[in-house]
mmCIF file of C-alpha atoms in Angstrom:
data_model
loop_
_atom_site.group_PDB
_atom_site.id
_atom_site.type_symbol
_atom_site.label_atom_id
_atom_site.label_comp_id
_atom_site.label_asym_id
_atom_site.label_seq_id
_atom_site.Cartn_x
_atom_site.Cartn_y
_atom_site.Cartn_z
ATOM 1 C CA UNK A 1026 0.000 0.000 0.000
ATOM 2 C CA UNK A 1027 2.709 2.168 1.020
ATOM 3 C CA UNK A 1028 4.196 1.924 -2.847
ATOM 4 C CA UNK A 1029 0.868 2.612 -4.448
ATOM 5 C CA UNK A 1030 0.372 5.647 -2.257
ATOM 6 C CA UNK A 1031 3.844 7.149 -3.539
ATOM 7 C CA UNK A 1032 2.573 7.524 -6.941
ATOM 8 C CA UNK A 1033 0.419 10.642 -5.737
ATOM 9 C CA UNK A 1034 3.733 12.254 -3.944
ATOM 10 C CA UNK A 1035 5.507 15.006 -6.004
ATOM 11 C CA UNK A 1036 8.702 15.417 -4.382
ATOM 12 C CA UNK A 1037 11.313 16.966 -6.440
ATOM 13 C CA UNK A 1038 8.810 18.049 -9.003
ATOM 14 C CA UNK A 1039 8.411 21.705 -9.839
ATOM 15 C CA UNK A 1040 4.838 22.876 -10.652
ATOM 16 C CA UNK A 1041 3.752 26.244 -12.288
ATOM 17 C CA UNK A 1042 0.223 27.918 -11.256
ATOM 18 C CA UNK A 1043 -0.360 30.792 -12.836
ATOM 19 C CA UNK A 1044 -2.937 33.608 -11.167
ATOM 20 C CA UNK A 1045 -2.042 31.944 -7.970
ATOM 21 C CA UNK A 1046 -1.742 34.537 -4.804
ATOM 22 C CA UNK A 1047 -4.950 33.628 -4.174
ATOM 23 C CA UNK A 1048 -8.236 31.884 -4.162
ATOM 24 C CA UNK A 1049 -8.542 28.602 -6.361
ATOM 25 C CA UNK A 1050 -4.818 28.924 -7.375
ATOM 26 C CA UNK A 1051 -3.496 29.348 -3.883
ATOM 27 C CA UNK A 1052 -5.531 26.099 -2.666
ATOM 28 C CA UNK A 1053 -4.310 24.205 -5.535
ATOM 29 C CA UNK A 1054 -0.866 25.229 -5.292
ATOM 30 C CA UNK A 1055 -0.747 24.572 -1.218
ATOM 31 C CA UNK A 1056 -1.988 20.812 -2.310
ATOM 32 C CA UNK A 1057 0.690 20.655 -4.703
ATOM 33 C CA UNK A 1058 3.521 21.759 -1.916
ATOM 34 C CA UNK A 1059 1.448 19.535 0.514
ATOM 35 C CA UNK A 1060 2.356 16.462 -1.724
ATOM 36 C CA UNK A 1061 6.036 17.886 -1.848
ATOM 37 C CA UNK A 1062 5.849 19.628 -5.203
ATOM 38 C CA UNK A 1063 8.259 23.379 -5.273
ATOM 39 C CA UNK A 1064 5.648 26.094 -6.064
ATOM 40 C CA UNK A 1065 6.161 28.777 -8.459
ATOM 41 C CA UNK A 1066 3.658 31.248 -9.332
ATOM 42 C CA UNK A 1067 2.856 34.664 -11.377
ATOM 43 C CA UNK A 1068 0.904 37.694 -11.328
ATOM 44 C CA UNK A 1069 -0.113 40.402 -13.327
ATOM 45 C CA UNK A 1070 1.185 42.931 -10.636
ATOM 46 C CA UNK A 1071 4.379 43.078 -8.541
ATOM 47 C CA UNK A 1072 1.974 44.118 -5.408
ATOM 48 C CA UNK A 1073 -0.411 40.882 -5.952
ATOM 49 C CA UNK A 1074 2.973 38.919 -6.091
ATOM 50 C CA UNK A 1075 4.186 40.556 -2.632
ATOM 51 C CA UNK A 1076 0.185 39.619 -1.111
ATOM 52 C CA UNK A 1077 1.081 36.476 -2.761
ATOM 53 C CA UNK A 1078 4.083 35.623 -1.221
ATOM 54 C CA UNK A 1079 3.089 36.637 2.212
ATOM 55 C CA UNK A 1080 0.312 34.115 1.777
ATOM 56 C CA UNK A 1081 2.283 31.194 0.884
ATOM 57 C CA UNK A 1082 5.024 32.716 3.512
ATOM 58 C CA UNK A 1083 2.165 32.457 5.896
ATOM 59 C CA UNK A 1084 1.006 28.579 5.514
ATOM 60 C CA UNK A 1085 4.870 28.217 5.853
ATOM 61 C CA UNK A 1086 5.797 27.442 1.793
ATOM 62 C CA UNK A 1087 8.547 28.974 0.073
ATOM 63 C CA UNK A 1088 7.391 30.027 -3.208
ATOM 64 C CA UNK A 1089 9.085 31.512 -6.067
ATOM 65 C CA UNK A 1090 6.720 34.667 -7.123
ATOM 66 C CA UNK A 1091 6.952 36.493 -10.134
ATOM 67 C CA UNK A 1092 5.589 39.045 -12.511
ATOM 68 C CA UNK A 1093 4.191 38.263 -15.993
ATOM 69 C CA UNK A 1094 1.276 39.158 -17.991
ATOM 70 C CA UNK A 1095 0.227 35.536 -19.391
ATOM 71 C CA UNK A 1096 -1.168 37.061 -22.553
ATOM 72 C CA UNK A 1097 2.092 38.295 -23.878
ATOM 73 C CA UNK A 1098 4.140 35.171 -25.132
ATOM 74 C CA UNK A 1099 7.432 37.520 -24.797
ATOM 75 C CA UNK A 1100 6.517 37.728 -21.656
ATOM 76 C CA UNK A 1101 5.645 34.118 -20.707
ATOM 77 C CA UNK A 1102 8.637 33.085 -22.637
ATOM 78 C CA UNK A 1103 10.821 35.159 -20.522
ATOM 79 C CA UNK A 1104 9.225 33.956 -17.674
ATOM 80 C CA UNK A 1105 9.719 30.164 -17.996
ATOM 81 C CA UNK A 1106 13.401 30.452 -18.988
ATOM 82 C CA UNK A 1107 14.124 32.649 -15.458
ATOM 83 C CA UNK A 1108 11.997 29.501 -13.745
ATOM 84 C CA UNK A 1109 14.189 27.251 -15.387
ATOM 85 C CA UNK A 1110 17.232 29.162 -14.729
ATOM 86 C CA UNK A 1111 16.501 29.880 -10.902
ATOM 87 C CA UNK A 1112 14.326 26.807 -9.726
ATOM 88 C CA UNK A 1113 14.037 24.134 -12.588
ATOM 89 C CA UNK A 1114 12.555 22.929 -15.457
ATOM 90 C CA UNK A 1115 8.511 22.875 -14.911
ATOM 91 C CA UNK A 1116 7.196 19.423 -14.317
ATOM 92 C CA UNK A 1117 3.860 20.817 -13.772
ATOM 93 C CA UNK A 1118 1.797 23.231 -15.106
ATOM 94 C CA UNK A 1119 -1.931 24.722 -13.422
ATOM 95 C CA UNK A 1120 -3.467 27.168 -16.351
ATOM 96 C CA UNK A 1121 -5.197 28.771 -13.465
ATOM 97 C CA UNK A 1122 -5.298 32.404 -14.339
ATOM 98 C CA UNK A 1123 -8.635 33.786 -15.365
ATOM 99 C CA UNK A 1124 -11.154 36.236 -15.811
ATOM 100 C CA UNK A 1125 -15.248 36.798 -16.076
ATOM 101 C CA UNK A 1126 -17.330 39.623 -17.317
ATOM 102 C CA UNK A 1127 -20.768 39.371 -16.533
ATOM 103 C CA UNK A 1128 -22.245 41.255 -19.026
ATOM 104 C CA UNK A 1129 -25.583 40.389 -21.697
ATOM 105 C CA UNK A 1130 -24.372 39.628 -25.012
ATOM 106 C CA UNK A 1131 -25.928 42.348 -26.797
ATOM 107 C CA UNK A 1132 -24.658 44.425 -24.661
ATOM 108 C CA UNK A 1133 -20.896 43.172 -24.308
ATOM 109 C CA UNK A 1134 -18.606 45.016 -26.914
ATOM 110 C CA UNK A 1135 -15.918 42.772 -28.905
ATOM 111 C CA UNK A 1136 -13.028 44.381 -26.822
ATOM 112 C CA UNK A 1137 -14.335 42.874 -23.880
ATOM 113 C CA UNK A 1138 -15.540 39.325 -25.722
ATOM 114 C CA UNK A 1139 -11.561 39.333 -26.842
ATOM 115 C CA UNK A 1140 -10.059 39.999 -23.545
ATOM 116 C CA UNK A 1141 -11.782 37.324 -21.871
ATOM 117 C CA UNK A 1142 -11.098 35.083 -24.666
ATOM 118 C CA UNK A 1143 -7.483 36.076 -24.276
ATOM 119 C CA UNK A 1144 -6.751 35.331 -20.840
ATOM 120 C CA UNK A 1145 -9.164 32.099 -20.235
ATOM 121 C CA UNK A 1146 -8.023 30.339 -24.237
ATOM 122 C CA UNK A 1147 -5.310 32.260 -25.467
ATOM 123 C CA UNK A 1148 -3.115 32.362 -22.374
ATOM 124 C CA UNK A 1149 -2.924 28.723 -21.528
ATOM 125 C CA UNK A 1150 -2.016 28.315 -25.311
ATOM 126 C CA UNK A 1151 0.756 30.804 -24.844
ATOM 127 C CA UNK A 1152 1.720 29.181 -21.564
ATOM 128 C CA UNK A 1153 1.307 25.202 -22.140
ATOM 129 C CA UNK A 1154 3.774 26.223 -25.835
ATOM 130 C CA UNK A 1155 6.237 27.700 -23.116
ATOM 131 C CA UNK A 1156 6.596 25.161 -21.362
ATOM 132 C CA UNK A 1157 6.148 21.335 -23.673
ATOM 133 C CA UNK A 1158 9.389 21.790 -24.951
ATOM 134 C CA UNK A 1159 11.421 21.322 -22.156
ATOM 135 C CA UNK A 1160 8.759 19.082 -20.889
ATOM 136 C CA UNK A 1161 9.300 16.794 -24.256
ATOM 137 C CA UNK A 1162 13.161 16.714 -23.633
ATOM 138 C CA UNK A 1163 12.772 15.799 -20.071
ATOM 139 C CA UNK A 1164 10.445 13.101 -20.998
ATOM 140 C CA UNK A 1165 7.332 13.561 -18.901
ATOM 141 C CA UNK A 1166 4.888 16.689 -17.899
ATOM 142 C CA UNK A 1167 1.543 17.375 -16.611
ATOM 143 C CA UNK A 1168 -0.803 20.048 -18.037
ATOM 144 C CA UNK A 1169 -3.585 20.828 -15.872
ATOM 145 C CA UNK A 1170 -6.111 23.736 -17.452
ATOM 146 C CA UNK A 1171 -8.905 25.110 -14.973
ATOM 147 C CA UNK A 1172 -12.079 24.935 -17.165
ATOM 148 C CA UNK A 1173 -15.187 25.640 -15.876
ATOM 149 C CA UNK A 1174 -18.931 24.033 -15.526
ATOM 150 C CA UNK A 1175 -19.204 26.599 -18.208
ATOM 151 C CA UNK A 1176 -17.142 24.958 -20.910
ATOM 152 C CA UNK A 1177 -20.372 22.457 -20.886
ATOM 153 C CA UNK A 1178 -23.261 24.789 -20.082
ATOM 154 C CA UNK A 1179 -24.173 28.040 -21.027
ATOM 155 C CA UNK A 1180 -25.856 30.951 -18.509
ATOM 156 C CA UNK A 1181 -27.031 34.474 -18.675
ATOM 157 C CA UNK A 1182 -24.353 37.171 -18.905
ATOM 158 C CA UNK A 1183 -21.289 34.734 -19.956
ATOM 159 C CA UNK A 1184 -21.286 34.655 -23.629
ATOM 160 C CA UNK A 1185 -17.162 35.548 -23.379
ATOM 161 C CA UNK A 1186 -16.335 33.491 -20.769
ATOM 162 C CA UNK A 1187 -18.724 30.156 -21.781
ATOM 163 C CA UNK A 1188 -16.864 30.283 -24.952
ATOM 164 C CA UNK A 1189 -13.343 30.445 -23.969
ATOM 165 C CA UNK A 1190 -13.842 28.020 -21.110
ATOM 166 C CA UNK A 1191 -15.404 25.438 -23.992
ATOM 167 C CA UNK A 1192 -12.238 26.211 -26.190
ATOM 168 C CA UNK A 1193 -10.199 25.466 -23.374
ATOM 169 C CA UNK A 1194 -11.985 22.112 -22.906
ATOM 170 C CA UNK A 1195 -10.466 20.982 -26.761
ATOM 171 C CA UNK A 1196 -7.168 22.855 -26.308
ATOM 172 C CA UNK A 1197 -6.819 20.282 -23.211
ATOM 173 C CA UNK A 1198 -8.038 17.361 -25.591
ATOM 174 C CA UNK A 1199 -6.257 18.605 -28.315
ATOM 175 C CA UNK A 1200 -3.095 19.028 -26.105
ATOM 176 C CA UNK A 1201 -3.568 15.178 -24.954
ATOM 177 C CA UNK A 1202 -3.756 14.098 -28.606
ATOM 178 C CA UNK A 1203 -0.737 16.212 -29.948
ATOM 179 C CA UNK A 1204 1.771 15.605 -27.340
ATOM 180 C CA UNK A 1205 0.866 11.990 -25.281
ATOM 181 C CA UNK A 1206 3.519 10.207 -27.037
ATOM 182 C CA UNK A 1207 5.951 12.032 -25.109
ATOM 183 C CA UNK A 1208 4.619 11.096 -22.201
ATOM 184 C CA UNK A 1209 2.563 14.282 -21.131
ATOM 185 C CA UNK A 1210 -0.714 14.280 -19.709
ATOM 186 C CA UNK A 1211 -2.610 17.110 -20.400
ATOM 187 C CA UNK A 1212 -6.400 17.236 -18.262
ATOM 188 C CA UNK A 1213 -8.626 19.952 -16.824
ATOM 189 C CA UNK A 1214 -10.309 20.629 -13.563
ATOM 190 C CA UNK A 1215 -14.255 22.156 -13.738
ATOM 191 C CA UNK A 1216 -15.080 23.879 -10.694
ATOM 192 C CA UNK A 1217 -18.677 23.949 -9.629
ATOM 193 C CA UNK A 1218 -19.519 26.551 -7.467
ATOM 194 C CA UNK A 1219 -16.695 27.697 -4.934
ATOM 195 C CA UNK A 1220 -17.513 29.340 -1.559
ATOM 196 C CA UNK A 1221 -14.834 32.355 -2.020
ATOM 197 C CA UNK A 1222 -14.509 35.722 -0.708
ATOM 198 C CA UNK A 1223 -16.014 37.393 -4.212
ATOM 199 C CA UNK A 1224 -19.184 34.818 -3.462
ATOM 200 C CA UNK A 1225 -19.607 35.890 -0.101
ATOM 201 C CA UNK A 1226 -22.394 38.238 -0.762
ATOM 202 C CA UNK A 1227 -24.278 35.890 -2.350
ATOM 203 C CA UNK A 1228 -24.541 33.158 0.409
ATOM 204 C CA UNK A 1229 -25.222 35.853 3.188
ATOM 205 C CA UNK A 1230 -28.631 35.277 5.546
ATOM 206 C CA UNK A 1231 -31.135 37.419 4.623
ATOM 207 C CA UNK A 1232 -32.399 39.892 7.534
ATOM 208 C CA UNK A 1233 -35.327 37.645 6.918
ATOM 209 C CA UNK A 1234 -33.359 34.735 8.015
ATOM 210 C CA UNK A 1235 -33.985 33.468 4.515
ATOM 211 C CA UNK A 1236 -30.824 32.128 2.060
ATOM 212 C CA UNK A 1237 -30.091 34.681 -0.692
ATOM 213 C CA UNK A 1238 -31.650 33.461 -3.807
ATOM 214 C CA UNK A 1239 -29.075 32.509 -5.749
ATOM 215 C CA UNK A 1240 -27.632 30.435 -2.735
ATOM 216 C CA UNK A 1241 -30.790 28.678 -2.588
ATOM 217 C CA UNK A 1242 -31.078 28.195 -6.780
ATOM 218 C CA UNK A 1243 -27.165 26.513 -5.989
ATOM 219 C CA UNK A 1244 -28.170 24.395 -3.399
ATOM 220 C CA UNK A 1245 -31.296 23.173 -5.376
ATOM 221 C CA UNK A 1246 -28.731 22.621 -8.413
ATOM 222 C CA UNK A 1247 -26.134 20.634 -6.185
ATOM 223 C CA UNK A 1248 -26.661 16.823 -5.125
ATOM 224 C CA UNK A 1249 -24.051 17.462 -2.627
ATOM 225 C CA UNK A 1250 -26.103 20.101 -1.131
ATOM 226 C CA UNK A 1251 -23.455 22.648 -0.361
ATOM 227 C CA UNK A 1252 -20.994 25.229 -2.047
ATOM 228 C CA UNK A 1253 -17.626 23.336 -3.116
ATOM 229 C CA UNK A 1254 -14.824 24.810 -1.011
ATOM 230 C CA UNK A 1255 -11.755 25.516 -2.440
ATOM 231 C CA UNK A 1256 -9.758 23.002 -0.830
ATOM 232 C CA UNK A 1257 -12.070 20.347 -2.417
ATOM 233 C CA UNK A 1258 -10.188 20.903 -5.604
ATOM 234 C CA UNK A 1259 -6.755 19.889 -4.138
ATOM 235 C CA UNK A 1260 -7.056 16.412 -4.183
ATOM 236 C CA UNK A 1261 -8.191 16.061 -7.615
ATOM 237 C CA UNK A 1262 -5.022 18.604 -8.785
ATOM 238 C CA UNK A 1263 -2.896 16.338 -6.797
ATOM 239 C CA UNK A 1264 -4.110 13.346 -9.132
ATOM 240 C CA UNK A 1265 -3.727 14.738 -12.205
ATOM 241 C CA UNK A 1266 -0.578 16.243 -11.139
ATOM 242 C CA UNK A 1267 1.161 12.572 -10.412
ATOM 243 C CA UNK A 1268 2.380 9.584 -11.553
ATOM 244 C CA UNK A 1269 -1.569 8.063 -10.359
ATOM 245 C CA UNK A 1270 -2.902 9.593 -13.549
ATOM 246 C CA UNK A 1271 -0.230 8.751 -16.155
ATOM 247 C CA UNK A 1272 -2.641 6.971 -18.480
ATOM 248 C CA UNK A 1273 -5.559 9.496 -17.456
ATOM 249 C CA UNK A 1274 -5.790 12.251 -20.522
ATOM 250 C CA UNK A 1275 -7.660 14.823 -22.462
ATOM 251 C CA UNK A 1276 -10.167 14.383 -19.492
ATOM 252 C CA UNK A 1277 -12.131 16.667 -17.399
ATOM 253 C CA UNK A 1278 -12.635 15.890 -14.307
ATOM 254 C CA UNK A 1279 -15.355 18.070 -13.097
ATOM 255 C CA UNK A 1280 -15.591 18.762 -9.085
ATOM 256 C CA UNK A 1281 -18.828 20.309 -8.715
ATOM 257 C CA UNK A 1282 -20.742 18.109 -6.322
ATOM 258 C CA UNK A 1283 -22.580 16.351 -8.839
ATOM 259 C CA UNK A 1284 -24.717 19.437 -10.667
ATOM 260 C CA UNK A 1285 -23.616 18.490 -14.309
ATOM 261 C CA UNK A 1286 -25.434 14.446 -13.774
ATOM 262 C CA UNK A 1287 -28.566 16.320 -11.909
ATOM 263 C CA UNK A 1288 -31.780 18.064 -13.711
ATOM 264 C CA UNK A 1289 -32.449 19.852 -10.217
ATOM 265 C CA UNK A 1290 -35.316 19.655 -7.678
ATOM 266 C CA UNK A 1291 -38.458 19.571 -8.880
ATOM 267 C CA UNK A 1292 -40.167 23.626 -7.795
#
């Protein structure tokens, strides 16, 4: 048992998350170190970075923070030679970085369609190209892309971001089929809906001592009855992060308490 169990440790492996100082990226990226994996992470602004660091600094993990802007390929290019030159080559790889814009369609300009598009599809092209190569000559890698319940349904006011997060489902199949004779594995994680900070105000008690409504139109959506938390996606990032899911790929493995296999309650 004890050999079975080592093929979910990462020691000695080095793991990328990008948009990691906090939230989904942070949890995943304190599994990884958890398992024994060296973190290394980026944001878009040297003060997120420093928040980021004292975070990690705080749950007592040395992380290597840095500055990048995951949309610019210079940029990214850059950033995984310094990684490589300071730390290691990346084993690992979370496309975690993201954004939403909750805006109607008709009312959502192409600027704004094309931005989300660029940072939820384009940058974990731009980042996953970075970082294969050295990936092929070291002859393994895992890819792990954070899609969304959203790159299989659609919903009011997500046009932008339902679209990338579907494109990113086939750039993570498409990844698998390109580049799984060289022994990478290249799956996604869909996150149902996370209690976070930024949800907070929807899950509040009502000074009627009712649930807001959309908590109670979640809960009536969820089998498991309950918002996912974000260290619920650990374990699962862990998997597809080891050696227990080297024949496991192009899959999406969707951690969302069971509301993709459920019509809902009946009203």
């Amino acid at each position: 048992m004890n050999d079975y169990m080592n093929n979910f440790r990462l020691d000695g492996k080095i793991a990328l998350v990008t948009g990691a100082s906090y939230g989904i990226g942070f949890a995943i990226a304190k599994a990884l170190s958890a398992a024994g994996a060296t973190i290394c992470f980026n944001d878009i602004k040297q003060e997120f970075v420093d928040k980021g660091l004292a975070n990690y600094e705080q749950a007592g993990i040395k992380a290597h923070g840095y500055v990048c802007n995951v949309c610019d390929e210079d940029a990214v290019n850059a950033l995984v030679k310094q990684i490589e030159e300071e730390v290691g080559v990346i084993d690992i790889l979370v496309n975690n970085a993201g954004i939403i814009k909750r805006i109607p369609m008709c009312e959502m300009t192409a600027a704004e369609f094309r931005q989300v598009v660029d940072v939820d599809l384009n940058a974990p092209f731009i980042v996953a190209k970075a970082v294969i190569p050295s990936m092929i000559k070291k002859g393994h890698g895992k890819i792990i892309n954070i899609c969304s319940m959203m790159s299989e349904l659609g919903r009011e006011t997500v046009s932008a971001y339902a679209a990338a997060k579907g494109g990113l489902k086939m750039l993570t199949k498409n990844i698998a089929s390109e580049y799984g004779g060289y022994n990478i594995q290249c799956n996604g994680i869909g996150p149902g809906y996370i209690a976070t900070p930024q949800t907070a105000p929807l899950r509040e008690v009502q000074p009627d001592g009712s649930r807001h409504p959309f908590d109670q139109f979640i809960l009536a959506k969820t089998p498991a009855n309950r918002w996912g938390e974000a260290t619920d996606l650990g374990g699962p990032a862990v998997f597809l992060a080891s050696e227990a899911s080297d024949f496991v790929n192009g899959h999406i493995l969707y951690v969302d308490g069971g509301i993709l296999a459920y019509i809902g309650k009946q009203p």
